[in-house]
JSON list of C-alpha atoms in Angstrom, two decimals:
[
{"chain": "J", "resi": 1, "resn": "MET", "atom": "CA", "xyz": [121.89, 135.25, 125.15]},
{"chain": "J", "resi": 2, "resn": "SER", "atom": "CA", "xyz": [121.67, 138.24, 122.86]},
{"chain": "J", "resi": 3, "resn": "ASP", "atom": "CA", "xyz": [118.58, 138.97, 120.79]},
{"chain": "J", "resi": 4, "resn": "GLN", "atom": "CA", "xyz": [120.54, 138.24, 117.63]},
{"chain": "J", "resi": 5, "resn": "ALA", "atom": "CA", "xyz": [121.75, 134.86, 118.95]},
{"chain": "J", "resi": 6, "resn": "ALA", "atom": "CA", "xyz": [118.22, 133.94, 120.07]},
{"chain": "J", "resi": 7, "resn": "SER", "atom": "CA", "xyz": [116.82, 134.97, 116.70]},
{"chain": "J", "resi": 8, "resn": "SER", "atom": "CA", "xyz": [119.51, 133.00, 114.87]},
{"chain": "J", "resi": 9, "resn": "SER", "atom": "CA", "xyz": [118.92, 129.81, 116.87]},
{"chain": "J", "resi": 10, "resn": "GLY", "atom": "CA", "xyz": [115.15, 130.20, 116.45]},
{"chain": "J", "resi": 11, "resn": "GLY", "atom": "CA", "xyz": [115.63, 130.64, 112.72]},
{"chain": "J", "resi": 12, "resn": "ARG", "atom": "CA", "xyz": [117.79, 127.53, 112.57]},
{"chain": "J", "resi": 13, "resn": "ARG", "atom": "CA", "xyz": [115.15, 125.56, 114.43]},
{"chain": "J", "resi": 14, "resn": "GLU", "atom": "CA", "xyz": [112.48, 126.71, 111.97]},
{"chain": "J", "resi": 15, "resn": "VAL", "atom": "CA", "xyz": [114.66, 125.58, 109.06]},
{"chain": "J", "resi": 16, "resn": "TRP", "atom": "CA", "xyz": [115.17, 122.15, 110.67]},
{"chain": "J", "resi": 17, "resn": "LEU", "atom": "CA", "xyz": [111.44, 121.82, 111.30]},
{"chain": "J", "resi": 18, "resn": "PHE", "atom": "CA", "xyz": [110.81, 122.73, 107.65]},
{"chain": "J", "resi": 19, "resn": "VAL", "atom": "CA", "xyz": [113.31, 120.07, 106.52]},
{"chain": "J", "resi": 20, "resn": "LEU", "atom": "CA", "xyz": [111.91, 117.49, 108.94]},
{"chain": "J", "resi": 21, "resn": "GLN", "atom": "CA", "xyz": [108.38, 118.09, 107.68]},
{"chain": "J", "resi": 22, "resn": "ARG", "atom": "CA", "xyz": [109.50, 117.65, 104.07]},
{"chain": "J", "resi": 23, "resn": "LEU", "atom": "CA", "xyz": [111.38, 114.45, 104.95]},
{"chain": "J", "resi": 24, "resn": "SER", "atom": "CA", "xyz": [108.32, 113.08, 106.73]},
{"chain": "J", "resi": 25, "resn": "ALA", "atom": "CA", "xyz": [106.28, 113.87, 103.60]},
{"chain": "J", "resi": 26, "resn": "MET", "atom": "CA", "xyz": [108.78, 111.88, 101.54]},
{"chain": "J", "resi": 27, "resn": "VAL", "atom": "CA", "xyz": [108.23, 108.91, 103.86]},
{"chain": "J", "resi": 28, "resn": "LEU", "atom": "CA", "xyz": [104.46, 109.36, 103.97]},
{"chain": "J", "resi": 29, "resn": "ALA", "atom": "CA", "xyz": [103.87, 109.56, 100.21]},
{"chain": "J", "resi": 30, "resn": "PRO", "atom": "CA", "xyz": [104.84, 105.98, 99.31]},
{"chain": "J", "resi": 31, "resn": "LEU", "atom": "CA", "xyz": [103.24, 104.62, 102.50]},
{"chain": "J", "resi": 32, "resn": "VAL", "atom": "CA", "xyz": [99.93, 106.30, 101.63]},
{"chain": "J", "resi": 33, "resn": "ILE", "atom": "CA", "xyz": [100.11, 104.84, 98.13]},
{"chain": "J", "resi": 34, "resn": "VAL", "atom": "CA", "xyz": [100.83, 101.34, 99.51]},
{"chain": "J", "resi": 35, "resn": "HIS", "atom": "CA", "xyz": [97.94, 101.69, 101.96]},
{"chain": "J", "resi": 36, "resn": "LEU", "atom": "CA", "xyz": [95.44, 102.94, 99.36]},
{"chain": "J", "resi": 37, "resn": "VAL", "atom": "CA", "xyz": [96.40, 100.34, 96.75]},
{"chain": "J", "resi": 38, "resn": "THR", "atom": "CA", "xyz": [96.16, 97.58, 99.35]},
{"chain": "J", "resi": 39, "resn": "MET", "atom": "CA", "xyz": [92.77, 98.77, 100.61]},
{"chain": "J", "resi": 40, "resn": "VAL", "atom": "CA", "xyz": [91.31, 99.17, 97.11]},
{"chain": "J", "resi": 41, "resn": "TYR", "atom": "CA", "xyz": [92.55, 95.69, 96.19]},
{"chain": "J", "resi": 42, "resn": "ALA", "atom": "CA", "xyz": [91.17, 94.15, 99.39]},
{"chain": "J", "resi": 43, "resn": "ILE", "atom": "CA", "xyz": [87.79, 95.87, 99.12]},
{"chain": "J", "resi": 44, "resn": "GLN", "atom": "CA", "xyz": [87.38, 94.86, 95.47]},
{"chain": "J", "resi": 45, "resn": "ASP", "atom": "CA", "xyz": [87.76, 91.26, 96.60]},
{"chain": "J", "resi": 46, "resn": "GLY", "atom": "CA", "xyz": [84.91, 91.87, 99.03]},
{"chain": "J", "resi": 47, "resn": "LEU", "atom": "CA", "xyz": [86.95, 91.64, 102.23]},
{"chain": "J", "resi": 48, "resn": "THR", "atom": "CA", "xyz": [85.63, 93.29, 105.36]},
{"chain": "J", "resi": 49, "resn": "ALA", "atom": "CA", "xyz": [87.80, 95.16, 107.86]},
{"chain": "J", "resi": 50, "resn": "ALA", "atom": "CA", "xyz": [87.64, 92.14, 110.19]},
{"chain": "J", "resi": 51, "resn": "GLU", "atom": "CA", "xyz": [88.80, 89.82, 107.41]},
{"chain": "J", "resi": 52, "resn": "ILE", "atom": "CA", "xyz": [91.65, 92.16, 106.49]},
{"chain": "J", "resi": 53, "resn": "LEU", "atom": "CA", "xyz": [92.80, 92.32, 110.12]},
{"chain": "J", "resi": 54, "resn": "ALA", "atom": "CA", "xyz": [92.56, 88.53, 110.39]},
{"chain": "J", "resi": 55, "resn": "ARG", "atom": "CA", "xyz": [94.89, 88.22, 107.38]},
{"chain": "J", "resi": 56, "resn": "THR", "atom": "CA", "xyz": [97.41, 90.72, 108.71]},
{"chain": "J", "resi": 57, "resn": "LYS", "atom": "CA", "xyz": [97.49, 89.27, 112.24]},
{"chain": "J", "resi": 58, "resn": "GLY", "atom": "CA", "xyz": [101.05, 88.34, 113.09]},
{"chain": "J", "resi": 59, "resn": "SER", "atom": "CA", "xyz": [102.53, 90.13, 110.06]},
{"chain": "J", "resi": 60, "resn": "TYR", "atom": "CA", "xyz": [105.59, 92.04, 111.19]},
{"chain": "J", "resi": 61, "resn": "LEU", "atom": "CA", "xyz": [105.96, 93.44, 107.67]},
{"chain": "J", "resi": 62, "resn": "TRP", "atom": "CA", "xyz": [102.60, 95.23, 107.91]},
{"chain": "J", "resi": 63, "resn": "GLY", "atom": "CA", "xyz": [103.38, 96.19, 111.50]},
{"chain": "J", "resi": 64, "resn": "THR", "atom": "CA", "xyz": [106.62, 97.80, 110.35]},
{"chain": "J", "resi": 65, "resn": "ILE", "atom": "CA", "xyz": [104.95, 99.59, 107.44]},
{"chain": "J", "resi": 66, "resn": "TYR", "atom": "CA", "xyz": [102.17, 100.99, 109.61]},
{"chain": "J", "resi": 67, "resn": "SER", "atom": "CA", "xyz": [104.57, 101.89, 112.43]},
{"chain": "J", "resi": 68, "resn": "ALA", "atom": "CA", "xyz": [106.59, 103.97, 109.96]},
{"chain": "J", "resi": 69, "resn": "PHE", "atom": "CA", "xyz": [103.30, 105.49, 108.77]},
{"chain": "J", "resi": 70, "resn": "VAL", "atom": "CA", "xyz": [102.32, 106.46, 112.33]},
{"chain": "J", "resi": 71, "resn": "ILE", "atom": "CA", "xyz": [105.69, 108.02, 113.14]},
{"chain": "J", "resi": 72, "resn": "ALA", "atom": "CA", "xyz": [105.86, 109.97, 109.88]},
{"chain": "J", "resi": 73, "resn": "ALA", "atom": "CA", "xyz": [102.26, 111.16, 110.29]},
{"chain": "J", "resi": 74, "resn": "ALA", "atom": "CA", "xyz": [102.89, 112.30, 113.87]},
{"chain": "J", "resi": 75, "resn": "VAL", "atom": "CA", "xyz": [105.99, 114.26, 112.85]},
{"chain": "J", "resi": 76, "resn": "HIS", "atom": "CA", "xyz": [104.42, 115.75, 109.73]},
{"chain": "J", "resi": 77, "resn": "ALA", "atom": "CA", "xyz": [101.07, 116.71, 111.25]},
{"chain": "J", "resi": 78, "resn": "SER", "atom": "CA", "xyz": [102.43, 118.14, 114.48]},
{"chain": "J", "resi": 79, "resn": "ILE", "atom": "CA", "xyz": [104.89, 120.40, 112.65]},
{"chain": "J", "resi": 80, "resn": "GLY", "atom": "CA", "xyz": [102.10, 121.51, 110.32]},
{"chain": "J", "resi": 81, "resn": "LEU", "atom": "CA", "xyz": [99.76, 122.18, 113.23]},
{"chain": "J", "resi": 82, "resn": "ARG", "atom": "CA", "xyz": [102.51, 124.17, 114.98]},
{"chain": "J", "resi": 83, "resn": "THR", "atom": "CA", "xyz": [102.87, 126.32, 111.86]},
{"chain": "J", "resi": 84, "resn": "ILE", "atom": "CA", "xyz": [99.11, 126.84, 111.54]},
{"chain": "J", "resi": 85, "resn": "ILE", "atom": "CA", "xyz": [98.82, 127.80, 115.22]},
{"chain": "J", "resi": 86, "resn": "GLY", "atom": "CA", "xyz": [101.61, 130.35, 114.69]},
{"chain": "J", "resi": 87, "resn": "GLU", "atom": "CA", "xyz": [99.92, 131.82, 111.62]},
{"chain": "J", "resi": 88, "resn": "MET", "atom": "CA", "xyz": [96.33, 131.85, 112.88]},
{"chain": "J", "resi": 89, "resn": "THR", "atom": "CA", "xyz": [96.73, 132.77, 116.56]},
{"chain": "J", "resi": 90, "resn": "SER", "atom": "CA", "xyz": [98.88, 134.96, 118.73]},
{"chain": "J", "resi": 91, "resn": "LEU", "atom": "CA", "xyz": [100.27, 131.89, 120.50]},
{"chain": "J", "resi": 92, "resn": "ARG", "atom": "CA", "xyz": [104.05, 131.69, 120.17]},
{"chain": "J", "resi": 93, "resn": "GLY", "atom": "CA", "xyz": [107.00, 130.09, 121.87]},
{"chain": "J", "resi": 94, "resn": "ILE", "atom": "CA", "xyz": [106.69, 127.25, 124.33]},
{"chain": "J", "resi": 95, "resn": "GLY", "atom": "CA", "xyz": [102.87, 127.22, 124.32]},
{"chain": "J", "resi": 96, "resn": "ARG", "atom": "CA", "xyz": [102.74, 126.54, 120.60]},
{"chain": "J", "resi": 97, "resn": "ASP", "atom": "CA", "xyz": [105.46, 123.90, 120.91]},
{"chain": "J", "resi": 98, "resn": "VAL", "atom": "CA", "xyz": [103.66, 122.16, 123.79]},
{"chain": "J", "resi": 99, "resn": "LEU", "atom": "CA", "xyz": [100.39, 122.00, 121.83]},
{"chain": "J", "resi": 100, "resn": "ALA", "atom": "CA", "xyz": [102.21, 120.53, 118.83]},
{"chain": "J", "resi": 101, "resn": "ALA", "atom": "CA", "xyz": [103.99, 117.99, 121.04]},
{"chain": "J", "resi": 102, "resn": "LEU", "atom": "CA", "xyz": [100.71, 116.95, 122.69]},
{"chain": "J", "resi": 103, "resn": "PHE", "atom": "CA", "xyz": [99.16, 116.51, 119.25]},
{"chain": "J", "resi": 104, "resn": "ALA", "atom": "CA", "xyz": [102.12, 114.36, 118.16]},
{"chain": "J", "resi": 105, "resn": "ALA", "atom": "CA", "xyz": [101.81, 112.28, 121.33]},
{"chain": "J", "resi": 106, "resn": "ALA", "atom": "CA", "xyz": [98.09, 111.73, 120.69]},
{"chain": "J", "resi": 107, "resn": "ILE", "atom": "CA", "xyz": [98.76, 110.59, 117.12]},
{"chain": "J", "resi": 108, "resn": "LEU", "atom": "CA", "xyz": [101.51, 108.24, 118.31]},
{"chain": "J", "resi": 109, "resn": "ILE", "atom": "CA", "xyz": [99.37, 106.72, 121.07]},
{"chain": "J", "resi": 110, "resn": "LEU", "atom": "CA", "xyz": [96.30, 106.22, 118.90]},
{"chain": "J", "resi": 111, "resn": "GLY", "atom": "CA", "xyz": [98.35, 105.14, 115.90]},
{"chain": "J", "resi": 112, "resn": "PHE", "atom": "CA", "xyz": [100.30, 102.49, 117.77]},
{"chain": "J", "resi": 113, "resn": "ARG", "atom": "CA", "xyz": [97.08, 101.17, 119.27]},
{"chain": "J", "resi": 114, "resn": "ALA", "atom": "CA", "xyz": [95.86, 100.68, 115.70]},
{"chain": "J", "resi": 115, "resn": "VAL", "atom": "CA", "xyz": [99.16, 99.04, 114.70]},
{"chain": "J", "resi": 116, "resn": "GLY", "atom": "CA", "xyz": [98.66, 96.67, 117.62]},
{"chain": "J", "resi": 117, "resn": "ALA", "atom": "CA", "xyz": [95.46, 95.46, 115.96]},
{"chain": "J", "resi": 118, "resn": "VAL", "atom": "CA", "xyz": [97.39, 94.69, 112.77]},
{"chain": "J", "resi": 119, "resn": "ILE", "atom": "CA", "xyz": [100.13, 92.58, 114.35]}
]
């Protein structure tokens, strides 16, 4: 592969990552609003975390909402971290991508464990 072809494919990948991060932000924004409004409403009624979880137990709607939240957060944060690593360190290429992928995996694992408590 020529240097120009490698540069072109790398540039295309960066554009797709940029687009994917913006799309994940579009998904995250309404989900964050739903979460915050729900939490403020629940806390004003004096509910504890245990009481909130007891009310959401078995709710596939909340499970779906929070699953989408976890996936969007993992995509958004890992792409952002990859960009920050590239800007703040000399780490490039596969090393930077592996770190971002590991970060995404950690968010997915921990996030879906939390979703499991909701449903």
